[in-house]
């Protein structure tokens, strides 16, 4: 018996269904490929929210701003090939906010830490204490496990199935 | 409700083996557990209930491995456990309208370690070699019939959680051929490669990546989420799902599902009454919250990859239970 594994993409995804005798807002049902087909590059759109924690999805295309966060984050590439460049933060670059990603505002000044080139299914550590930048020649999709922060975009009414 | 709270240590008491089928029966607190060739029979002071043996064993070993998980684990609509993180309720009919109305519902609270020991003791006696309740039904033998040789492998596996992220130096490592985890037959059509990593000296524990899909595709267990990355109390778990979730999960907090591949069909019920609320079909790329006021049970026609996001903050169960937090994640002002 052979199997065919179905993995969505920007060009081809088959969204599921939600049929409930309940308020659909309680379930916030969305699809990351559909969202990234409509969003601007590196708009970090919240798709899951658990009190202070969240998951964001972003369309990776071109170069992102430099980001940092006061805690670890984790990125999972769901489509495409994405480069993640890492630099160590200098003391005056370290974030002072509580949680979530924030733009650095300028190129990082610290030591280069390294680079990861990741493709579909790869998970990348975005470590606390680092600045990171994403680059992708072609449109891709990245899912980020993080906390809600200054760069998190909430537009639940636009992305979720409501009826 | 008929309830008992047992704070002192409770031992599970085994009978002599049944002269025909060979299985022992077990008394644990007010509950008595007996199995025959096809079924498990649960008795308590005012009632009795029967569960198909495969379903019972699949539920019980996962309940042990999950450490009784978050909230309620319904083995079926009648029998199950609730985790209080230090104590565990075992109940029969406590969330079943018919049982409650007739006064035959029962709930007894035990210390967590006592329940774990009891469930392990029962499972070991009732699981024969060749049957593995953590495997998909197509990948294992039958639990039916008389007692044969007890299974020799570990009762639970696949539950070792990463502390920061899988694959980091000193942390839990992803599955591999070397660890004895080949790619599962259901993902043989996928291509798996490794990320390209350039690390400057001194940053080996900071610049890190691995193939998460490869790790999931090598799982030899189903419906068994394990930690892969943790930031503060935000826990990412991944799991391979095939056939049906052998429990009905009623969470004591909100959780989120992200369907990575293929599809899972979820039946949704009211948590307190078990009344059906409807159905959700999640396909690759879909994201959906599982609110804190529901029970859910999943069906995966083909082995699929699922990501689960949990908030492990201590005390959340009480905040949802007392109404301090609403039982759904996106509050009205955020829409």
mmCIF file of C-alpha atoms in Angstrom, chain B residues 141-251:
data_model
loop_
_atom_site.group_PDB
_atom_site.id
_atom_site.type_symbol
_atom_site.label_atom_id
_atom_site.label_comp_id
_atom_site.label_asym_id
_atom_site.label_seq_id
_atom_site.Cartn_x
_atom_site.Cartn_y
_atom_site.Cartn_z
ATOM 1 C CA UNK B 141 -1.420 -7.310 16.728
ATOM 2 C CA UNK B 142 -4.669 -7.917 18.547
ATOM 3 C CA UNK B 143 -5.320 -7.471 22.274
ATOM 4 C CA UNK B 144 -8.175 -9.965 22.179
ATOM 5 C CA UNK B 145 -8.278 -13.392 23.686
ATOM 6 C CA UNK B 146 -6.679 -15.152 26.620
ATOM 7 C CA UNK B 147 -3.510 -14.108 28.371
ATOM 8 C CA UNK B 148 -0.329 -15.112 26.643
ATOM 9 C CA UNK B 149 3.212 -13.950 27.285
ATOM 10 C CA UNK B 150 3.287 -10.472 28.812
ATOM 11 C CA UNK B 151 4.790 -7.812 26.548
ATOM 12 C CA UNK B 152 8.484 -7.368 27.252
ATOM 13 C CA UNK B 153 9.048 -3.911 25.776
ATOM 14 C CA UNK B 154 8.604 -0.643 27.621
ATOM 15 C CA UNK B 155 5.002 0.053 28.506
ATOM 16 C CA UNK B 156 5.325 3.663 27.428
ATOM 17 C CA UNK B 157 7.800 5.332 25.116
ATOM 18 C CA UNK B 158 8.139 8.453 23.039
ATOM 19 C CA UNK B 159 7.224 10.774 25.885
ATOM 20 C CA UNK B 160 10.687 12.177 26.671
ATOM 21 C CA UNK B 161 10.294 15.948 26.464
ATOM 22 C CA UNK B 162 12.864 18.354 25.073
ATOM 23 C CA UNK B 163 13.981 20.904 27.643
ATOM 24 C CA UNK B 164 14.679 23.793 25.249
ATOM 25 C CA UNK B 165 14.714 22.398 21.727
ATOM 26 C CA UNK B 166 15.233 18.995 20.196
ATOM 27 C CA UNK B 167 18.756 18.414 18.965
ATOM 28 C CA UNK B 168 20.568 21.057 20.981
ATOM 29 C CA UNK B 169 23.732 19.879 22.728
ATOM 30 C CA UNK B 170 22.712 18.162 25.957
ATOM 31 C CA UNK B 171 19.030 18.089 25.035
ATOM 32 C CA UNK B 172 16.835 15.262 23.724
ATOM 33 C CA UNK B 173 17.837 14.292 20.196
ATOM 34 C CA UNK B 174 15.491 13.891 17.218
ATOM 35 C CA UNK B 175 14.617 10.403 16.041
ATOM 36 C CA UNK B 176 16.897 8.845 13.440
ATOM 37 C CA UNK B 177 17.836 5.540 11.820
ATOM 38 C CA UNK B 178 20.568 5.302 14.437
ATOM 39 C CA UNK B 179 18.042 5.614 17.271
ATOM 40 C CA UNK B 180 16.009 2.806 15.739
ATOM 41 C CA UNK B 181 13.292 4.954 14.196
ATOM 42 C CA UNK B 182 12.955 4.471 10.426
ATOM 43 C CA UNK B 183 10.653 6.675 8.366
ATOM 44 C CA UNK B 184 7.104 5.405 8.797
ATOM 45 C CA UNK B 185 5.481 3.757 5.793
ATOM 46 C CA UNK B 186 2.856 6.507 5.594
ATOM 47 C CA UNK B 187 5.490 9.199 4.998
ATOM 48 C CA UNK B 188 7.692 7.191 2.622
ATOM 49 C CA UNK B 189 6.652 9.462 -0.250
ATOM 50 C CA UNK B 190 8.168 12.546 1.391
ATOM 51 C CA UNK B 191 11.703 13.814 0.888
ATOM 52 C CA UNK B 192 13.654 14.695 4.004
ATOM 53 C CA UNK B 193 16.823 16.727 4.030
ATOM 54 C CA UNK B 194 18.683 18.613 6.707
ATOM 55 C CA UNK B 195 19.023 22.360 7.129
ATOM 56 C CA UNK B 196 22.363 23.909 6.140
ATOM 57 C CA UNK B 197 23.958 25.313 9.263
ATOM 58 C CA UNK B 198 26.996 27.586 9.445
ATOM 59 C CA UNK B 199 28.092 28.226 13.029
ATOM 60 C CA UNK B 200 30.785 30.647 14.119
ATOM 61 C CA UNK B 201 32.947 29.246 16.921
ATOM 62 C CA UNK B 202 31.409 29.688 20.340
ATOM 63 C CA UNK B 203 27.788 29.720 19.173
ATOM 64 C CA UNK B 204 27.245 25.988 18.783
ATOM 65 C CA UNK B 205 24.445 25.952 21.344
ATOM 66 C CA UNK B 206 22.715 28.974 19.800
ATOM 67 C CA UNK B 207 22.708 28.481 16.039
ATOM 68 C CA UNK B 208 20.664 25.338 15.614
ATOM 69 C CA UNK B 209 18.058 23.753 13.378
ATOM 70 C CA UNK B 210 16.780 20.303 12.560
ATOM 71 C CA UNK B 211 14.183 18.632 10.363
ATOM 72 C CA UNK B 212 11.006 18.566 12.434
ATOM 73 C CA UNK B 213 9.032 16.699 9.753
ATOM 74 C CA UNK B 214 11.706 13.992 9.645
ATOM 75 C CA UNK B 215 11.434 13.627 13.435
ATOM 76 C CA UNK B 216 7.642 13.258 13.291
ATOM 77 C CA UNK B 217 7.789 10.897 10.307
ATOM 78 C CA UNK B 218 9.964 8.544 12.356
ATOM 79 C CA UNK B 219 7.582 8.322 15.319
ATOM 80 C CA UNK B 220 6.747 4.745 16.256
ATOM 81 C CA UNK B 221 3.829 5.915 18.374
ATOM 82 C CA UNK B 222 0.552 7.631 17.556
ATOM 83 C CA UNK B 223 -1.521 10.243 19.387
ATOM 84 C CA UNK B 224 1.416 10.889 21.613
ATOM 85 C CA UNK B 225 2.507 14.539 21.582
ATOM 86 C CA UNK B 226 5.975 15.229 22.930
ATOM 87 C CA UNK B 227 7.719 18.528 23.617
ATOM 88 C CA UNK B 228 9.953 19.768 20.803
ATOM 89 C CA UNK B 229 10.558 23.418 21.712
ATOM 90 C CA UNK B 230 9.791 25.447 24.792
ATOM 91 C CA UNK B 231 10.031 29.173 25.392
ATOM 92 C CA UNK B 232 9.022 30.262 28.888
ATOM 93 C CA UNK B 233 5.792 28.278 29.492
ATOM 94 C CA UNK B 234 4.892 28.106 25.791
ATOM 95 C CA UNK B 235 5.169 24.468 24.802
ATOM 96 C CA UNK B 236 5.233 23.165 21.259
ATOM 97 C CA UNK B 237 4.419 19.473 20.923
ATOM 98 C CA UNK B 238 4.321 17.431 17.740
ATOM 99 C CA UNK B 239 2.779 14.068 17.122
ATOM 100 C CA UNK B 240 1.935 11.601 14.384
ATOM 101 C CA UNK B 241 -1.732 10.665 14.240
ATOM 102 C CA UNK B 242 -3.318 7.619 12.639
ATOM 103 C CA UNK B 243 -6.674 5.932 13.182
ATOM 104 C CA UNK B 244 -8.501 7.515 16.154
ATOM 105 C CA UNK B 245 -7.481 9.325 19.287
ATOM 106 C CA UNK B 246 -8.282 6.585 21.786
ATOM 107 C CA UNK B 247 -9.521 9.039 24.379
ATOM 108 C CA UNK B 248 -11.836 12.020 24.420
ATOM 109 C CA UNK B 249 -9.833 14.955 25.740
ATOM 110 C CA UNK B 250 -11.449 17.679 27.794
ATOM 111 C CA UNK B 251 -8.820 20.309 28.367
#
